[in-house]
Structures are given as C-alpha cells and as structure tokens.
mmCIF file of C-alpha atoms in Angstrom:
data_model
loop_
_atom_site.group_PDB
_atom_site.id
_atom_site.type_symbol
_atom_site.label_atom_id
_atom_site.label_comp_id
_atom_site.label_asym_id
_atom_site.label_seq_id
_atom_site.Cartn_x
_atom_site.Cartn_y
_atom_site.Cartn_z
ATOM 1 C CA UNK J 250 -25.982 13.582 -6.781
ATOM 2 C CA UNK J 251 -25.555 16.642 -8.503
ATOM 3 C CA UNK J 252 -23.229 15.041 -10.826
ATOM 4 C CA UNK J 253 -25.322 12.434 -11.825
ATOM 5 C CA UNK J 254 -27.626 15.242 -12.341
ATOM 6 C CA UNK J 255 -25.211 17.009 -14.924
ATOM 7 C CA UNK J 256 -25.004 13.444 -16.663
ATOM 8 C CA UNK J 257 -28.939 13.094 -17.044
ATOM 9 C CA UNK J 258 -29.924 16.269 -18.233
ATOM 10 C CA UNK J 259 -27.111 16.398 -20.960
ATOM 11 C CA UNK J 260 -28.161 13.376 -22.030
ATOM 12 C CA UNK J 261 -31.951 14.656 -22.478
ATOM 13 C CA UNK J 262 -30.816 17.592 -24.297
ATOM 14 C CA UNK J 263 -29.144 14.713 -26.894
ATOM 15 C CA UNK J 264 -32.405 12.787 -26.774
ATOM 16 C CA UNK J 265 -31.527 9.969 -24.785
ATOM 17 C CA UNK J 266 -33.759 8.503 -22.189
ATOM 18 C CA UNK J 267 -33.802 9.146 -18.759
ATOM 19 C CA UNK J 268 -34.616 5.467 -18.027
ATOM 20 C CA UNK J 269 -31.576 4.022 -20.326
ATOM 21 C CA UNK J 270 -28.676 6.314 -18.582
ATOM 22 C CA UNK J 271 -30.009 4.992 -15.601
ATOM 23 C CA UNK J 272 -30.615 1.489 -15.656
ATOM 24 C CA UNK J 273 -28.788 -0.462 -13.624
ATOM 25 C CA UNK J 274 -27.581 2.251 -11.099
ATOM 26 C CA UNK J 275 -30.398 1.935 -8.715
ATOM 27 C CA UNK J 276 -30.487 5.629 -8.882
ATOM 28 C CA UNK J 277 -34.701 7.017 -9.103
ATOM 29 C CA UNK J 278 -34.490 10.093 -11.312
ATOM 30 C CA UNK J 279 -36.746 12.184 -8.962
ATOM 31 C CA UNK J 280 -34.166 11.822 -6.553
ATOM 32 C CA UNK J 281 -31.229 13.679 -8.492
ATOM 33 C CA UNK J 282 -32.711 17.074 -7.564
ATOM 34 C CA UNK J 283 -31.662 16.973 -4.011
ATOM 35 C CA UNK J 284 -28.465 18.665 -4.064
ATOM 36 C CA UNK J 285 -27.663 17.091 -0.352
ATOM 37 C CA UNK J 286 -28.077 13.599 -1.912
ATOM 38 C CA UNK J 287 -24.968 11.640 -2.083
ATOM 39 C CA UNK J 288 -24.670 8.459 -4.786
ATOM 40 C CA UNK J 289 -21.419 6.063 -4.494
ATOM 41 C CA UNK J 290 -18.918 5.340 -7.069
ATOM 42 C CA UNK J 291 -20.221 3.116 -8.282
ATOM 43 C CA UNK J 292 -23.383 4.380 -9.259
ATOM 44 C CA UNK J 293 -22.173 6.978 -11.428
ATOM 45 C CA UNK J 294 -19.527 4.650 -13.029
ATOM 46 C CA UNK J 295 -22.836 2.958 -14.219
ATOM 47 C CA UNK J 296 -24.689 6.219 -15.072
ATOM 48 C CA UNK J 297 -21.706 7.269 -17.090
ATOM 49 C CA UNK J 298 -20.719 3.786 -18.744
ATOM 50 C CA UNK J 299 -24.229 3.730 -19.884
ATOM 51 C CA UNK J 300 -24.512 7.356 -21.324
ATOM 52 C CA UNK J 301 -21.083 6.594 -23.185
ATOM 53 C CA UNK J 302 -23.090 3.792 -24.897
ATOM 54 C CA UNK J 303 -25.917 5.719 -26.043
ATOM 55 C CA UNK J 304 -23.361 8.194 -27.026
ATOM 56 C CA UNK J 305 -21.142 5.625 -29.235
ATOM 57 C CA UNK J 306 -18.001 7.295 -27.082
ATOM 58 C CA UNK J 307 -18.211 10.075 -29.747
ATOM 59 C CA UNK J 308 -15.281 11.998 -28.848
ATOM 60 C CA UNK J 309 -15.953 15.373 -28.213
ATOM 61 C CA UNK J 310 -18.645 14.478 -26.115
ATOM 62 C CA UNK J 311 -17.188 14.284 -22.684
ATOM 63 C CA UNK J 312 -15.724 18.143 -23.489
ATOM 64 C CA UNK J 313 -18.739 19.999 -24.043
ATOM 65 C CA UNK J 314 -20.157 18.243 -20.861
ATOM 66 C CA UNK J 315 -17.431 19.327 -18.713
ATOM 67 C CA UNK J 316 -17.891 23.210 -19.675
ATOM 68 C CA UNK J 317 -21.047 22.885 -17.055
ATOM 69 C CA UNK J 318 -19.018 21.420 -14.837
ATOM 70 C CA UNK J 319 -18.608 25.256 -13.086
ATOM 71 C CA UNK J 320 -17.492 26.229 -9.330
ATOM 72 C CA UNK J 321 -20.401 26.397 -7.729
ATOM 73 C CA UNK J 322 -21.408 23.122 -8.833
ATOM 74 C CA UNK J 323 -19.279 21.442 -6.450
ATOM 75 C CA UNK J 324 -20.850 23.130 -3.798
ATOM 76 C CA UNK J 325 -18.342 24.377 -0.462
ATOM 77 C CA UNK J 326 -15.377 22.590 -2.555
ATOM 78 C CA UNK J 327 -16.338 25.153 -5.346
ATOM 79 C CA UNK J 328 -16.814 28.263 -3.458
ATOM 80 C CA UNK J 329 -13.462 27.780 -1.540
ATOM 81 C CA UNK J 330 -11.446 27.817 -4.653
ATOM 82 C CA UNK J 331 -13.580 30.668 -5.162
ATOM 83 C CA UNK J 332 -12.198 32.607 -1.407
ATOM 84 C CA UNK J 333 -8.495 31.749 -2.321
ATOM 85 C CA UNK J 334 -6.534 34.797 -1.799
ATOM 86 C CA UNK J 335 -4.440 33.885 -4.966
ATOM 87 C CA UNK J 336 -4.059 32.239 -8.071
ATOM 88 C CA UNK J 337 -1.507 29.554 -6.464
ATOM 89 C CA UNK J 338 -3.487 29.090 -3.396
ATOM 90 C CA UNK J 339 -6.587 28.547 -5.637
ATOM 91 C CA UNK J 340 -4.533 25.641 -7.698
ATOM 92 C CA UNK J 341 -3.054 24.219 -4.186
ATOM 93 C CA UNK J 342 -6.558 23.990 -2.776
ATOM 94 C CA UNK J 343 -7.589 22.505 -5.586
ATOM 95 C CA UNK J 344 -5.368 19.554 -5.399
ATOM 96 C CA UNK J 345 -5.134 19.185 -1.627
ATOM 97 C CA UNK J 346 -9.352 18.172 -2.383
ATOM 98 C CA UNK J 347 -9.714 17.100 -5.550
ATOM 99 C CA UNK J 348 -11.231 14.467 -4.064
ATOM 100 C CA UNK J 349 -14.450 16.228 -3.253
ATOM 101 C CA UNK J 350 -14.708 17.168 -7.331
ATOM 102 C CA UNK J 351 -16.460 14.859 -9.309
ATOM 103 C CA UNK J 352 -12.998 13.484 -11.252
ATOM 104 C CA UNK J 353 -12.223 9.583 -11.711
ATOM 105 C CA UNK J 354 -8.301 10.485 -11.237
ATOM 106 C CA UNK J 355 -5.825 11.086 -8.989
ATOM 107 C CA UNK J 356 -4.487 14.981 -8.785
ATOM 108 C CA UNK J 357 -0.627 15.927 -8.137
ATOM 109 C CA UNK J 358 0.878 19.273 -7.782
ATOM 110 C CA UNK J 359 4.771 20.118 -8.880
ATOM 111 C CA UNK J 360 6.225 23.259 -9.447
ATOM 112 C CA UNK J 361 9.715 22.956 -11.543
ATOM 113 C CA UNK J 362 11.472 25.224 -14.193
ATOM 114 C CA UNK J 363 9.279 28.122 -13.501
ATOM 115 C CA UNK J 364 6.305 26.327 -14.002
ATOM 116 C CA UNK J 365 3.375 24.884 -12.066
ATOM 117 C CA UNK J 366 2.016 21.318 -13.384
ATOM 118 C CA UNK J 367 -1.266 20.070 -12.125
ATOM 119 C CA UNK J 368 -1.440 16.409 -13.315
ATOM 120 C CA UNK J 369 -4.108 13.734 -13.779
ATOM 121 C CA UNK J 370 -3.594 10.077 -13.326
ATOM 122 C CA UNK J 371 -6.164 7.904 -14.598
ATOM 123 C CA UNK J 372 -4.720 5.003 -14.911
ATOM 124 C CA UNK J 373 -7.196 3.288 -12.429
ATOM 125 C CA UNK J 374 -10.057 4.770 -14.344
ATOM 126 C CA UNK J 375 -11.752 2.131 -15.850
ATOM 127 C CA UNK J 376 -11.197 1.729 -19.714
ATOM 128 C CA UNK J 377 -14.029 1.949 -21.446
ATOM 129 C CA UNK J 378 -14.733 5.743 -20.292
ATOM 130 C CA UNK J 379 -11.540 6.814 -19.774
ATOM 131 C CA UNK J 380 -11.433 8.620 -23.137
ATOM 132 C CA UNK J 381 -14.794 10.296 -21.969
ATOM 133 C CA UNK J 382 -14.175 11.183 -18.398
ATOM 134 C CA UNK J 383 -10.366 12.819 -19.399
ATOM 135 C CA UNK J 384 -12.413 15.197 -21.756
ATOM 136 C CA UNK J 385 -15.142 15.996 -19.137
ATOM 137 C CA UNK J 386 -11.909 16.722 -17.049
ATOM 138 C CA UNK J 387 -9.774 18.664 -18.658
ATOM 139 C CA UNK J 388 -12.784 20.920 -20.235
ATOM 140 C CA UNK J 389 -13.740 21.351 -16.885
ATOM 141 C CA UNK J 390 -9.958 22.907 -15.299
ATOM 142 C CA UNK J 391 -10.370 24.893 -18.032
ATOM 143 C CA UNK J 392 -13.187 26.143 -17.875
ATOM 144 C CA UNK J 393 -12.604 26.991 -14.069
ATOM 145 C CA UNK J 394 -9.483 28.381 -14.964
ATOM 146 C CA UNK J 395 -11.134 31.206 -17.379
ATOM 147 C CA UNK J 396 -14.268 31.400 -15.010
ATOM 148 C CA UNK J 397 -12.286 31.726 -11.603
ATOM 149 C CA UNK J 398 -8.476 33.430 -12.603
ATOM 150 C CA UNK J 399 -9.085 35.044 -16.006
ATOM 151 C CA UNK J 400 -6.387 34.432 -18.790
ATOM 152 C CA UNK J 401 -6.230 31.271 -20.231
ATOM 153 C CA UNK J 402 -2.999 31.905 -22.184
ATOM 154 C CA UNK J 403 -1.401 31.561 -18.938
ATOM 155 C CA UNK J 404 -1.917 27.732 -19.565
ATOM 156 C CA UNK J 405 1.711 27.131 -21.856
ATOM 157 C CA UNK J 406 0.521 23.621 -22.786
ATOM 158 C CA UNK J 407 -1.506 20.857 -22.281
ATOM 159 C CA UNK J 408 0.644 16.960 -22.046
ATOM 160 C CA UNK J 409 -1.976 14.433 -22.773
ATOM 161 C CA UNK J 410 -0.755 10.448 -22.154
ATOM 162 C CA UNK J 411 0.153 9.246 -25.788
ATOM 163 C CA UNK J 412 -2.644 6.465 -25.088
ATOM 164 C CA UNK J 413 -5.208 9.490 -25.122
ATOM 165 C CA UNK J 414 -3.654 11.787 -27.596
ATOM 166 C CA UNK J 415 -5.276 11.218 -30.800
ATOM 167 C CA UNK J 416 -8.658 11.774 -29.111
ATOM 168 C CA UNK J 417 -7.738 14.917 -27.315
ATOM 169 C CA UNK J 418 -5.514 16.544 -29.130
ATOM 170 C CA UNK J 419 -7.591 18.145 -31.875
ATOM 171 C CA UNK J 420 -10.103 19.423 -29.592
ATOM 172 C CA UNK J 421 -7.621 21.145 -26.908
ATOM 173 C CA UNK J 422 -6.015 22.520 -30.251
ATOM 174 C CA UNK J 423 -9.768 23.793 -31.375
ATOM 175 C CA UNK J 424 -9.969 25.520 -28.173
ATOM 176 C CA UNK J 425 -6.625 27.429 -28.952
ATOM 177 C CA UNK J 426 -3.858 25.394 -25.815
ATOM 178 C CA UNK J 427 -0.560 23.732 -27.394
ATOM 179 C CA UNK J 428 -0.744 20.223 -26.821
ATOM 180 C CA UNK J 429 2.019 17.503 -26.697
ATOM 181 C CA UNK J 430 2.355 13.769 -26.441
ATOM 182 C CA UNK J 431 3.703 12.164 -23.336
ATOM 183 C CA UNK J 432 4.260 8.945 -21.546
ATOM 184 C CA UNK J 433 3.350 10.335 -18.346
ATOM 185 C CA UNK J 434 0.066 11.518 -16.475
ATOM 186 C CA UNK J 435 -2.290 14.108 -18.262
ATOM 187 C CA UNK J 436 -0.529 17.588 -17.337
ATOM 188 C CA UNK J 437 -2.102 20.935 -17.619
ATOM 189 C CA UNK J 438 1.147 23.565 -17.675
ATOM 190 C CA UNK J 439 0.671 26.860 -16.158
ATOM 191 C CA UNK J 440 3.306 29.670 -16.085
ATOM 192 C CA UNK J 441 4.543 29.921 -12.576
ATOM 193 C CA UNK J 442 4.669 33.676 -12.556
ATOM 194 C CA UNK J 443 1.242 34.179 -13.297
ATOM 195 C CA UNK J 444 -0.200 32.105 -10.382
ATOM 196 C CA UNK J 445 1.083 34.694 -7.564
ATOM 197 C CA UNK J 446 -1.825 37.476 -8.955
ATOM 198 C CA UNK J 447 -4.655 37.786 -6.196
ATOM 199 C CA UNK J 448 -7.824 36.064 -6.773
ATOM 200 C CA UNK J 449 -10.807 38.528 -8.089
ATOM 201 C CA UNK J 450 -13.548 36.827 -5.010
ATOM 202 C CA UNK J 451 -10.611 36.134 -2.183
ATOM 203 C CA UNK J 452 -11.944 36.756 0.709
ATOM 204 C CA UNK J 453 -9.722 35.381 3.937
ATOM 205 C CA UNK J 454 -13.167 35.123 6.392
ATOM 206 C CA UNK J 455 -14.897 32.645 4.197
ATOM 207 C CA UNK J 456 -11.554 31.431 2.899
ATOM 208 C CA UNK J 457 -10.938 29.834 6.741
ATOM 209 C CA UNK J 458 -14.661 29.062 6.971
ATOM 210 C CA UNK J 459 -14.728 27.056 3.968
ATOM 211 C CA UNK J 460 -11.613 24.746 3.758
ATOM 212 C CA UNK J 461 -12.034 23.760 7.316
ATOM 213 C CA UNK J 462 -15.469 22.650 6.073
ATOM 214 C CA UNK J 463 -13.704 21.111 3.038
ATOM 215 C CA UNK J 464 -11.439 18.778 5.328
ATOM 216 C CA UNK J 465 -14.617 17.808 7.684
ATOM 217 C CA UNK J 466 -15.892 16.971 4.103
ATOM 218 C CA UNK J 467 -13.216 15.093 3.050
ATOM 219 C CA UNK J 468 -12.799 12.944 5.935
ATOM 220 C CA UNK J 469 -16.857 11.698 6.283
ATOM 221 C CA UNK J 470 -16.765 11.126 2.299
ATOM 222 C CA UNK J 471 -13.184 9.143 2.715
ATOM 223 C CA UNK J 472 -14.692 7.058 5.672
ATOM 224 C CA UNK J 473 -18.009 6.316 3.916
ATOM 225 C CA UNK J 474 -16.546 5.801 0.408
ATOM 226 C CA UNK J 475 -13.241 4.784 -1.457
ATOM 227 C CA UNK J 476 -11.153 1.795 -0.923
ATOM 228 C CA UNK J 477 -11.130 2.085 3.257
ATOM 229 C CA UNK J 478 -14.814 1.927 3.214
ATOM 230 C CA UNK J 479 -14.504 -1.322 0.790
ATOM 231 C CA UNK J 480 -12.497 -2.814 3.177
ATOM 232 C CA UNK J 481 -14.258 -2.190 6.070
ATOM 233 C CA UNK J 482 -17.245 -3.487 4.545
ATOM 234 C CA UNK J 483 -15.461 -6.981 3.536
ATOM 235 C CA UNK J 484 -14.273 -6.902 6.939
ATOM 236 C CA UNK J 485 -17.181 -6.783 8.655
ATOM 237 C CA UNK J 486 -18.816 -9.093 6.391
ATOM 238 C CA UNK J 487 -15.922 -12.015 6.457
ATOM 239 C CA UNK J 488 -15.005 -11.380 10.040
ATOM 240 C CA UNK J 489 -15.854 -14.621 11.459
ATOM 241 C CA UNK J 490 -13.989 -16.835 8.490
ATOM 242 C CA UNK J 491 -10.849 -14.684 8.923
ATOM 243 C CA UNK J 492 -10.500 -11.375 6.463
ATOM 244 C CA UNK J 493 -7.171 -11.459 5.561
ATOM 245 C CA UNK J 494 -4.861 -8.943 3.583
ATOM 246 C CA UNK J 495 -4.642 -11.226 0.667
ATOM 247 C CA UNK J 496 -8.243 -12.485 1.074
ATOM 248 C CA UNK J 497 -9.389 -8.619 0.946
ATOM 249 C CA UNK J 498 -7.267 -7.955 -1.984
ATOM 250 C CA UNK J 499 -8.113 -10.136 -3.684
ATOM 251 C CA UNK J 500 -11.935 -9.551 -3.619
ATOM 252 C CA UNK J 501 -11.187 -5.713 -4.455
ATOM 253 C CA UNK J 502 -9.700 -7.267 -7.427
ATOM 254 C CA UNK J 503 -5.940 -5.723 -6.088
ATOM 255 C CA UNK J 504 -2.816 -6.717 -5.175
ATOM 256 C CA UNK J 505 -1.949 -6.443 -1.513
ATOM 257 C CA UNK J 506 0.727 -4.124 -2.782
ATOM 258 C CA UNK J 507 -1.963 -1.732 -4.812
ATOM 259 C CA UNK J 508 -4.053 -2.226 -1.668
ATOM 260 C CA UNK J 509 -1.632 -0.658 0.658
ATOM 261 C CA UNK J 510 -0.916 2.115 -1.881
ATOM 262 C CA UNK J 511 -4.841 3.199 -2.047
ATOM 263 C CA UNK J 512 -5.043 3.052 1.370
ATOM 264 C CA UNK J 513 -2.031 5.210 2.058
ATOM 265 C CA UNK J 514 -3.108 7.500 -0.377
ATOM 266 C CA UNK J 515 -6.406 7.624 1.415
ATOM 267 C CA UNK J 516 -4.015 8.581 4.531
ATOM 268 C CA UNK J 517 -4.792 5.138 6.229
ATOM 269 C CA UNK J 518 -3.142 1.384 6.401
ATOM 270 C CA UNK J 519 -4.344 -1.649 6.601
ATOM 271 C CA UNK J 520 -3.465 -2.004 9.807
ATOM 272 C CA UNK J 521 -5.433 1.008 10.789
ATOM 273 C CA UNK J 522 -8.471 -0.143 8.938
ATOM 274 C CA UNK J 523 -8.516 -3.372 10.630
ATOM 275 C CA UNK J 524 -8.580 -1.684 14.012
ATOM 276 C CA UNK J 525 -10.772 0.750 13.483
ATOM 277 C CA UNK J 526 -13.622 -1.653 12.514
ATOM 278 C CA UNK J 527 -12.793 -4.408 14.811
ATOM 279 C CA UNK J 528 -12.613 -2.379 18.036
ATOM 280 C CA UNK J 529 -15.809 -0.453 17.030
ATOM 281 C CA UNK J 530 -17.424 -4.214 16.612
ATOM 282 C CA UNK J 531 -15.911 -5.531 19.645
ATOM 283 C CA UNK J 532 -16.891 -2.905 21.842
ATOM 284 C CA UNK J 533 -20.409 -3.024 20.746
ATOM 285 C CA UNK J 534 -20.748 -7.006 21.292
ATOM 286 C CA UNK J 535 -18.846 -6.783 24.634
ATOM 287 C CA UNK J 536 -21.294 -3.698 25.516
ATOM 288 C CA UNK J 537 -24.393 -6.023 24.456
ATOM 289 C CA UNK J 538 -22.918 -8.665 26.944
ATOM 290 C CA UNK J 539 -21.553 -11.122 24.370
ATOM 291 C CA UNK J 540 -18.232 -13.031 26.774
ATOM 292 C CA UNK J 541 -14.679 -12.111 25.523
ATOM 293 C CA UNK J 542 -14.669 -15.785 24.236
ATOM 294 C CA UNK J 543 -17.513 -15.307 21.584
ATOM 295 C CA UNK J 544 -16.309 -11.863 20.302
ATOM 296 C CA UNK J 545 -13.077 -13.439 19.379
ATOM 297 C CA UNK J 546 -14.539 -15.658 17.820
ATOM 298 C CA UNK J 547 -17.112 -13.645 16.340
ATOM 299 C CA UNK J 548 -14.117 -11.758 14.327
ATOM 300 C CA UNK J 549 -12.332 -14.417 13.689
ATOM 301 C CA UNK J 550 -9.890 -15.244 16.377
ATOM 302 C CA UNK J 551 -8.311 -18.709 17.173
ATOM 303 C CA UNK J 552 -8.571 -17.785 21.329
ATOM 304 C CA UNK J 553 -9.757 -15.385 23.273
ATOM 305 C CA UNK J 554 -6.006 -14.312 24.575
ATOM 306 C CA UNK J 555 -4.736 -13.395 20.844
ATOM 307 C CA UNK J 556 -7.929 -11.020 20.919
ATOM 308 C CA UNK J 557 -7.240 -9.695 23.719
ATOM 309 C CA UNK J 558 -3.625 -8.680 22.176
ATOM 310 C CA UNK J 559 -5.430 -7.207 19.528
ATOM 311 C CA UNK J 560 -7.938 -5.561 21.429
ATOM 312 C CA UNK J 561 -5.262 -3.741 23.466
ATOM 313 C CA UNK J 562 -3.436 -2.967 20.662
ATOM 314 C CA UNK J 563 -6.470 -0.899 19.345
ATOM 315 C CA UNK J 564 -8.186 0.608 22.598
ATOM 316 C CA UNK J 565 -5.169 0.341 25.052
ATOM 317 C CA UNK J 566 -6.992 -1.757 27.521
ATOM 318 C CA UNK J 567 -8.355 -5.077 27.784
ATOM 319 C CA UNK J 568 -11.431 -6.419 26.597
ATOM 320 C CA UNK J 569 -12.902 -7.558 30.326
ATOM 321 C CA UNK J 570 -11.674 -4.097 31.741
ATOM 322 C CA UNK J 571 -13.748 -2.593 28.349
ATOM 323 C CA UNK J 572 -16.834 -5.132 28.957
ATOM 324 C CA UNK J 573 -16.802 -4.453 33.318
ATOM 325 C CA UNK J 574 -16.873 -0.648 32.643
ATOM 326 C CA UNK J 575 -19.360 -0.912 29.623
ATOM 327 C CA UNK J 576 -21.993 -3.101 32.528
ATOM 328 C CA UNK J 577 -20.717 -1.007 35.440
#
C-alpha cells in the first residue's frame, strides 16, 4: 500500500480530496499507513485513473511524483539494489524484479555497442494514464540513478516511443538528458563503461540476504496477483461448466495467444495453471470424502476415467490411491 500512499498524499499537497482519489477502489484511507498492507492492481489502477482526473492529466505531473518514488520506498526490493556490489549488478537486479517496483510496464535488459539499455514496455498499460505513469517512471530511474550510483551524465540519452514524445520530451530536456524519438519501447541509455564502478552501500552479506528474500517475494506476489492468479480465480469459479483456454481468454479480455505470452512471462503455462488449481481442489474434495465420480464432475469432467488421466498427470498417482491414503 505504500504506493497508494505516495498517490494520496501528493494529491493532498495539490488540494484534492482524500475521498475523490479514492472512490471506487475500496481502499479505507486509514489503512494506507500500514506499510505491510498489500492492495491489487487493480486498486491502484483506480486510485491513479482517478487522481489523473482531478489532475486534468497535466503533464508534468506524473514527474514530480516519481522523484519520491526513492529506494527505500520499495522496501527489501529497494535496499537490495542498495547491497549491489556494482553499478551493473544494481541495473541487473533491478530488472530481474522489477516486478516488485510499483511500475505498470514490462522491464528488459540489453547490452549492445558499448552500451547498456534498460527499456520500458507499456504497451499493456492502460491508455488513459499511460502518459502519467511513463513520467512517474522514468523520474523515478532517475532519480534512483543519482540517489543510488551518482552521475547522471552517465545516462547518454533517453528514447521515448514517438506516441509519448511530445509529452516527455521537454521535461527530460528540462532536467538536462538528450532525448530522441523512437518506434520502440521507452529506453533509458547508459554508457556501458560506467556501470562496472562499485556501488557506494554494496555490501555482499545483505546483498545474499536480500535478493533471496526478493525471489521468495516475487513468487507469493506472482501467485497471489497478475494474470496466473486471474486465471486461477476464473478457474475455480467456472470449474464445473468447463473453463476453457478460449473461455478464460476471453473473460481476461485476451487472446489465447496474449494469454500464453503473460503467462510465460510470469514463468508459468496454461497448462501448469490448470494443474496447479485443479489438483489442489481435487485433493481437498477427495480428502473431505467427496467419490472420484463427483470431483470430476465438480471440475468439469465428462467421466470420472478422463479425471483420473488428468489427475495423474498432475500428482502422479490416481485419484482413489490419493482419496484411500487421504482416509487411511
């Protein structure tokens, strides 16, 4: 929640309501002080759609908001960037969980022609804060940048999407970075030789301590949020009328072929999704004493044989063998 925290008081410092940034959100502003609270998605999609409104999507906006947007903010994700032993390491952590930052868009890595090039791709962000959420972004890597390794002339140039450009490009010029149209993803361009310096708070102990706490992070947030957790929450709710791939792509509002992307880039599949939830649920109806007969058809299945296939598939033994040992 401490986003959504971020978002609330910088729109009281403009004047603007508590009550009208958070309408609709479900989100009780006495709650957004608990820095162990967690809020989905969605609920800050809302947050921020409505502060862009009250804001009239002035641009500028979104890049004095992401200047606050420092380290330690972002909690162990922060202070981990913070251990790296160098520059590179700090950029490559960075990437590997950019998830666990409070970004909209998808991070990539590339190092070519002595450079390093940390992209942005928002194209699933949705449109109508795009422009605001790109500024919060890149003032934010910025600001991190000058905050955690020093030098910010070490950035050579900033590409910005031409769909973006007109509304970026005066401010990243104000605060003194080259910046150039492109078709492609939102790149910040670092010089390649400056990222090998060592970090002025490395420190190896908490370095180790800290990124294995970033990828037990990672994982719980990725299982309770994103597009696996959307699916397993359609499955589980259209289990018994058949949740197919099409059927669940088309209620995320995806193609099956966008679906399978998302979920690969969540390091999953479909398939993997589908028995993950369904041997969880089977297991707990067979445990409750529920025959093999009504658990396939409580998920859906024609006859209890092609369930068993399934269930085997999943657990590597059979549903009686799972429900004998469960009673015995």
């Amino acid at each position: 929640a401490t986003s959504a925290r971020l978002l609330v008081d910088f729109a009281r410092e403009r004047g603007i309501d508590t009550h009208l940034v958070l309408r609709g959100t479900g989100l009780p502003a006495e709650g957004l002080s608990d820095p162990t609270s967690e809020i989905t998605d969605e609920q800050e999609l809302a947050l921020i759609r409505n502060l862009v409104a009250e804001l009239d999507d002035a641009p500028g906006c979104g890049f004095t908001l992401g200047a606050s947007y420092q380290a330690a903010v972002h909690g162990i994700y922060g202070y981990a960037l913070m251990s790296c032993a160098t520059v590179r390491e700090g950029i490559e952590v960075g990437t590997r969980y950019f998830d666990l930052s409070y970004a909209f868009s998808r991070a990539t890595l590339a190092y070519a022609d002595g450079e390093v090039r940390f992209s942005l791709d928002d194209r699933e962000v949705p449109r109508d804060v795009r422009g605001f959420l790109l500024e919060r972004d890149l003032s934010g890597i910025l600001a991190h940048w000058t905050a955690l390794w020093g030098n910010p002339v070490e950035v050579r140039r900033i590409e910005v999407n031409e769909s973006l450009f007109g509304r970026i490009a005066p401010m990243v010029r104000e605060h003194g970075y080259e910046v150039v149209s492109v078709s492609g993803p939102h790149t910040v361009v670092v010089d390649a030789a400056a990222v090998e310096r060592p970090m002025p708070t490395a420190s190896a102990a908490a370095s180790a301590v800290l990124l294995e706490e970033c990828a037990e992070l990672l994982q719980r947030r990725r299982f309770r949020s994103g597009t696996a957790f959307r699916v397993r929450e359609i499955l589980l709710r259209a289990a018994s009328s058949g949740a197919t791939q099409q059927r669940v792509a088309g209620e995320l509002g995806l193609s099956v072929r966008t679906l399978r992307r998302r979920l690969e880039e969540e390091g999953t599949s479909y398939r993997e999704v589908v028995a993950e939830t369904y041997s969880v649920v089977a297991e707990e109806l067979l445990g409750a004493g529920l025959s093999v007969e009504r658990v396939a058809h409580r998920l859906g299945y024609s006859d209890a044989s092609s369930f068993t296939v399934a269930f085997t598939r999943w657990t590597g033994t059979t549903p009686g063998r799972r429900a004998r040992g469960v009673r015995g």
